[in-house]
CSV table of C-alpha atoms in Angstrom, one decimal:
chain,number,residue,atom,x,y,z
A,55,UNK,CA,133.9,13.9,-51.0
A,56,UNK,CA,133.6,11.0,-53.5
A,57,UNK,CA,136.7,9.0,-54.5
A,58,UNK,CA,137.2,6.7,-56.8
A,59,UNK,CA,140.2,3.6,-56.2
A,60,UNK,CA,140.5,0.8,-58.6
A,61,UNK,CA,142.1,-2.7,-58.4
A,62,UNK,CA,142.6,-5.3,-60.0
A,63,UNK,CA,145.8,-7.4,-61.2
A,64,UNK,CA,148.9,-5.6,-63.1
A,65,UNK,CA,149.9,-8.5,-65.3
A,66,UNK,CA,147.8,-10.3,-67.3
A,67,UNK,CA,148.8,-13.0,-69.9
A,68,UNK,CA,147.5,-13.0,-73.6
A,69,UNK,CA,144.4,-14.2,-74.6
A,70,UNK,CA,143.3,-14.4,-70.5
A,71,UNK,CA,140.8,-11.6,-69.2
A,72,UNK,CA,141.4,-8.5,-67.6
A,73,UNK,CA,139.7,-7.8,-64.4
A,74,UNK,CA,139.6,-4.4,-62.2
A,75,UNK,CA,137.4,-3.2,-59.6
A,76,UNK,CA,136.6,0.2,-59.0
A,77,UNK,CA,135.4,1.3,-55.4
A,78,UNK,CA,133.3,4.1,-55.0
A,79,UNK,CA,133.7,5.6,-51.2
A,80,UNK,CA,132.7,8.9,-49.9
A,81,UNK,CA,129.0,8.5,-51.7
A,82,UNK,CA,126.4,5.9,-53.5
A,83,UNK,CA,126.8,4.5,-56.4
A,84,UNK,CA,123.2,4.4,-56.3
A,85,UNK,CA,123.3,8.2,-57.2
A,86,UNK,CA,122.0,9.7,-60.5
A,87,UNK,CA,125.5,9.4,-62.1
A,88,UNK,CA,126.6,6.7,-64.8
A,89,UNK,CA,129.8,5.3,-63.9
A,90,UNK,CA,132.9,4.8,-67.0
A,91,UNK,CA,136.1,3.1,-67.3
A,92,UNK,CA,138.3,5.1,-69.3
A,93,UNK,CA,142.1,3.5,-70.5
A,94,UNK,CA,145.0,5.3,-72.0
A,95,UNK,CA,148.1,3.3,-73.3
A,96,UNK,CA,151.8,4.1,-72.3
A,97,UNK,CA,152.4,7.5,-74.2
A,98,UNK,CA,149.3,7.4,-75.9
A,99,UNK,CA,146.0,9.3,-75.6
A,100,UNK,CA,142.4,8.4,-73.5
A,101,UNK,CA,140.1,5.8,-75.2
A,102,UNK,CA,136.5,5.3,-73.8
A,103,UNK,CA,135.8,1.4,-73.1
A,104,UNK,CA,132.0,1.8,-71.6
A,105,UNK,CA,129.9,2.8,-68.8
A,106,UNK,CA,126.9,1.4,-66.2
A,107,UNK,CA,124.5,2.5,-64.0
A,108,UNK,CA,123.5,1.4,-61.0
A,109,UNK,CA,120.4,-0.6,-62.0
A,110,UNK,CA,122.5,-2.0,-64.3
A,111,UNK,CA,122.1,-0.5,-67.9
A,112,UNK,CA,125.5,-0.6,-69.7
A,113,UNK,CA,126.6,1.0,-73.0
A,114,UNK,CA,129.9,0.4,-74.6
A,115,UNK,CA,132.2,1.3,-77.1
A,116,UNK,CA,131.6,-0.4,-80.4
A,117,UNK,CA,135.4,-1.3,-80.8
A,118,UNK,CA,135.8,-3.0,-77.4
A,119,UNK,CA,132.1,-4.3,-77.1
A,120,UNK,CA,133.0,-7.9,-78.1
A,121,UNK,CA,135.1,-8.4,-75.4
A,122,UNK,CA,133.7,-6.1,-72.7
A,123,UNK,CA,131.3,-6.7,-69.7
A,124,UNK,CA,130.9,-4.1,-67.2
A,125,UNK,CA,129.2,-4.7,-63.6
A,126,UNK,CA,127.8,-3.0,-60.5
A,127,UNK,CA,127.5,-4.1,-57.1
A,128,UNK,CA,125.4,-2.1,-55.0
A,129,UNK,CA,126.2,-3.7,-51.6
A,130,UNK,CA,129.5,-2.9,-51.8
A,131,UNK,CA,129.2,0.4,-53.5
A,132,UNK,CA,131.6,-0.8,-56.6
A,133,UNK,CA,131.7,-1.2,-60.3
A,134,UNK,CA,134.0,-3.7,-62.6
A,135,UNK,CA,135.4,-4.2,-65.7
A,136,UNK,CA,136.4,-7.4,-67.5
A,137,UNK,CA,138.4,-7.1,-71.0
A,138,UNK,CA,138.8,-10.6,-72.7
A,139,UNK,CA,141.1,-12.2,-75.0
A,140,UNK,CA,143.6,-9.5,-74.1
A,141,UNK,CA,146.6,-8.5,-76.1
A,142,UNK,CA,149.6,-6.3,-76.1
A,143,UNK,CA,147.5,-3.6,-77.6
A,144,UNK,CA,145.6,-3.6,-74.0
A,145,UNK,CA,148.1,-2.6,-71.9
A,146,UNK,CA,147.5,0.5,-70.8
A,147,UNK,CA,146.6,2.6,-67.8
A,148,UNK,CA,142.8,2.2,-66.4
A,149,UNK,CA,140.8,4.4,-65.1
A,150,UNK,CA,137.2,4.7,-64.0
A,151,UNK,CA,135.5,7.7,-64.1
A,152,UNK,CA,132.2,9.4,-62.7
A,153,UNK,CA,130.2,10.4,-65.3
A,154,UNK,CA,127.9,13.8,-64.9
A,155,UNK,CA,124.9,14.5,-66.7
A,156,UNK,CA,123.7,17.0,-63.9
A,157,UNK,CA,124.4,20.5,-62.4
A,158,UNK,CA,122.8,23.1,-60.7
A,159,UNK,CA,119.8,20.9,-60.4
A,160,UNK,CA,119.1,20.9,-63.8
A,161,UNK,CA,120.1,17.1,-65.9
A,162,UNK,CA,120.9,16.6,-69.5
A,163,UNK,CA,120.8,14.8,-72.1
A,164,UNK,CA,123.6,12.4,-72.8
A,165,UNK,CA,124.8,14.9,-75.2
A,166,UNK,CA,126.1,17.2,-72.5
A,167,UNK,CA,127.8,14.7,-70.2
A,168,UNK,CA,131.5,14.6,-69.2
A,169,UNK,CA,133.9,12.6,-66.9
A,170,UNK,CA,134.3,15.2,-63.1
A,171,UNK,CA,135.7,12.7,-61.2
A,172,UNK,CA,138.4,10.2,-62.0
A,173,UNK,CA,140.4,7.3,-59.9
A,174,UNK,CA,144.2,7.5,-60.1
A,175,UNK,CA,144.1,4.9,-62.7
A,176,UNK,CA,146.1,1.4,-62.2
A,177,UNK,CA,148.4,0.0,-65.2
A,178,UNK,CA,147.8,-3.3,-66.3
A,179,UNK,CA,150.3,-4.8,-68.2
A,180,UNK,CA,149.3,-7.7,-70.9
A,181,UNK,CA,152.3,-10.1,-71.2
A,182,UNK,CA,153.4,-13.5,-70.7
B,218,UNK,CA,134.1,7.6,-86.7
B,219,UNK,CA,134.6,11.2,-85.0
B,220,UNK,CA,137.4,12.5,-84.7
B,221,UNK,CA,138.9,15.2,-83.3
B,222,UNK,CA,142.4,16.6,-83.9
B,223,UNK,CA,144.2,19.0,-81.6
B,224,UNK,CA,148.1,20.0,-82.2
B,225,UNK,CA,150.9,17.6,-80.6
B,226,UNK,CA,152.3,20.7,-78.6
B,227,UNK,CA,151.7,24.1,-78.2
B,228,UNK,CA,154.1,26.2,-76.6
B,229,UNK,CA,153.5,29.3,-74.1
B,230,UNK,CA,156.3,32.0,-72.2
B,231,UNK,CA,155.1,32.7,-68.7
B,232,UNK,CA,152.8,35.1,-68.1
B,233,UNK,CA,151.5,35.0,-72.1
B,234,UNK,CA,147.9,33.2,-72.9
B,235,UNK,CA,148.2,29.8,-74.7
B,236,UNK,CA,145.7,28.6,-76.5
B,237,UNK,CA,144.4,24.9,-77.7
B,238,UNK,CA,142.4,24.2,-80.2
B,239,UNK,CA,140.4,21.0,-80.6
B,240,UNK,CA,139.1,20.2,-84.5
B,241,UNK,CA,136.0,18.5,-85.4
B,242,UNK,CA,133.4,18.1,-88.3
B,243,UNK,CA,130.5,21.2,-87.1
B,244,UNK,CA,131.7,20.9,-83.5
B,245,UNK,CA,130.4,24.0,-82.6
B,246,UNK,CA,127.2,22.3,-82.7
B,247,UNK,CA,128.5,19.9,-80.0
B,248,UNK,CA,129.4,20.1,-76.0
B,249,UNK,CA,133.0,20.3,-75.6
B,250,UNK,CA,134.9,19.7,-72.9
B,251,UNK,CA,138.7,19.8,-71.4
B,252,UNK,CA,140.8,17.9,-69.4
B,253,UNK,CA,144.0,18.4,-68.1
B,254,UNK,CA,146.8,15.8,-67.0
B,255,UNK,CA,149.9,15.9,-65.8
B,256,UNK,CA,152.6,13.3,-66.2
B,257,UNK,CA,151.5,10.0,-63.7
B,258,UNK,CA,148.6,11.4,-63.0
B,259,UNK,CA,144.9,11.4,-63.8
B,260,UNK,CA,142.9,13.8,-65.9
B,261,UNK,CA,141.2,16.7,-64.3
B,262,UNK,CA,138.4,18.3,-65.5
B,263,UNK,CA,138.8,22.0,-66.7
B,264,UNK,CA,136.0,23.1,-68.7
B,265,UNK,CA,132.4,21.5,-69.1
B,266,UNK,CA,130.2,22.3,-71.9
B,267,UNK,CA,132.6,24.4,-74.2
B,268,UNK,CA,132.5,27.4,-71.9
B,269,UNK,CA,131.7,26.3,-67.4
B,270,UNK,CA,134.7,25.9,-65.3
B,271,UNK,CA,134.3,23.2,-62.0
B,272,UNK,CA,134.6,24.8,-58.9
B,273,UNK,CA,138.5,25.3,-57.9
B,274,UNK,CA,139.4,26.0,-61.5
B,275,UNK,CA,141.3,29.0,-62.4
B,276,UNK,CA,139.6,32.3,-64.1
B,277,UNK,CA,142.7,31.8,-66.4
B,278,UNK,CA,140.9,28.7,-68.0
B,279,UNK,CA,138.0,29.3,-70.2
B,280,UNK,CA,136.7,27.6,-73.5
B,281,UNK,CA,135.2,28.9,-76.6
B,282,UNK,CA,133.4,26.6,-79.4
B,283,UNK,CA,132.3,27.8,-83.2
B,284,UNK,CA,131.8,26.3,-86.1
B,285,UNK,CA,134.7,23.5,-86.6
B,286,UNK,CA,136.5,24.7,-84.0
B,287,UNK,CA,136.7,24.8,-79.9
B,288,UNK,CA,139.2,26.2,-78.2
B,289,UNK,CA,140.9,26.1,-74.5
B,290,UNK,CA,142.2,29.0,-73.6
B,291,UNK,CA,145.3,29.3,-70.8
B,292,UNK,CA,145.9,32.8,-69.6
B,293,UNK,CA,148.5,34.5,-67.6
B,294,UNK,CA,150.2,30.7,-68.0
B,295,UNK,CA,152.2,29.7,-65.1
B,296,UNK,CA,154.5,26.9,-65.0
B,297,UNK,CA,151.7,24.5,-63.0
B,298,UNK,CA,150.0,24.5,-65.9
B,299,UNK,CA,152.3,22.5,-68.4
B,300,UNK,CA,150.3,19.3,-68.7
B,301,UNK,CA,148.8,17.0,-71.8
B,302,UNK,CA,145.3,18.9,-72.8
B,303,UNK,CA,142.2,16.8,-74.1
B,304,UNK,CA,138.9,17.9,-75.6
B,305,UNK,CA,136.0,15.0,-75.7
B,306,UNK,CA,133.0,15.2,-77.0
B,307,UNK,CA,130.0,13.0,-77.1
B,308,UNK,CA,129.0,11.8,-80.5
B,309,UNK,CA,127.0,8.6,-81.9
B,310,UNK,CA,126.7,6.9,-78.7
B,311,UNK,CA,130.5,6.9,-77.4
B,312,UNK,CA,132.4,9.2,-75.7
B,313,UNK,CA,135.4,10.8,-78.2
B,314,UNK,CA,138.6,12.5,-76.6
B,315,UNK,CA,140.7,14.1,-78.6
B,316,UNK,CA,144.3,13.6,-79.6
B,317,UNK,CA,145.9,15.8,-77.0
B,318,UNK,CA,147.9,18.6,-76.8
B,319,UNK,CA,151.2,19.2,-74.7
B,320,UNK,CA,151.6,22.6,-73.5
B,321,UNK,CA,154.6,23.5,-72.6
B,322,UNK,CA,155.1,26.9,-70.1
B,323,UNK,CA,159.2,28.7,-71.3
């Protein structure tokens, strides 16, 4: 089955860029999904920072959009996250996530869609 | 911004039904979902579109969703299920998780 494993480095210093990989095995990320990176600070709840599909499209979350850039690489069947001019306030837990829009062979609109597949997440740490 | 509010912790004895409730402006007019997660680990989808379990998920989850209100609903609760619940919706071009509830199992 699809599984989801990200990377990347724990520690980051402030005001560098944070930079995690997430490899998609067991399927394409070519598929009909979008694919999202989800973060949740220590103790705290889940905050959505964007998402991108394989041809490229990306949408992301107005408070994060500034600093955000999400990235796909078909070849090796992985997608990426960079976060700039990092803080403490970014240290948190990352995730990416498979987004689903389809089900019984029917798709919807964006509306209906939900995260069914998550990594295990990776903490990143933002200090000097 | 959207928000939704569900409460810090509800509590459950074994065996009883526990139930969650996510709060939002005419969310019944939205598609709600549930995650669970338990502590170091990643969220796991329970309930897709207010009311669909995934395949592997208990009977004793199911979801409701009316007017300002959805709810998660936990029965026969066994001590597996104490975990940190999240409803998220979809609204104005972001994905929007709730606050989280902790549900404790006695």
């Amino acid at each position: 089955q699809v599984q989801l494993q990200e990377s990347g480095p724990g520690l980051v210093k402030p005001s560098g860029t944070l930079s995690l990989t997430c490899a998609v095995s067991g399927g394409s990320i070519s598929s009909s999904n979008w694919w999202s990176w989800v973060r949740q600070p220590p103790g705290k709840g889940l905050e959505w920072i964007g998402e991108i599909y394989h041809s490229g499209s990306t949408n992301y979350n107005p408070s994060l959009k500034s600093r955000v850039t999400i990235s796909v690489d078909k070849s090796k069947n992985q997608f990426s996250l960079k976060l700039s001019s990092v803080t403490a306030a970014d240290t948190a837990v990352y995730y990416c996530a498979r987004v689903q829009g389809c089900s019984g062979g029917s798709c919807y609109s964006r509306a209906y869609w939900y995260f069914d597949l998550w990594g295990r997440g990776t903490l990143v740490t933002v200090s000097s | 911004s959207y928000e939704l509010t569900q409460p810090l912790s509800v509590s459950v004895a074994l065996g009883q039904t526990a139930r969650i409730t996510c709060g939002g402006n005419n969310i019944g007019s939205k598609n709600v979902h549930w995650y669970q997660q338990k502590p170091g680990q990643a969220p796991v989808l329970v309930i897709y579109r207010d009311s669909n379990r995934p395949s592997g998920i208990p009977e004793r989850f199911s979801g409701s969703n009316s007017g300002n209100t959805a709810t998660l609903t936990i029965s026969r609760a066994q001590a597996g299920d104490e975990a940190d619940y999240y409803c998220q919706v979809w609204d104005s071009s972001l994905y929007v998780f709730g606050t989280g509830t902790k549900v404790t199992v006695l």
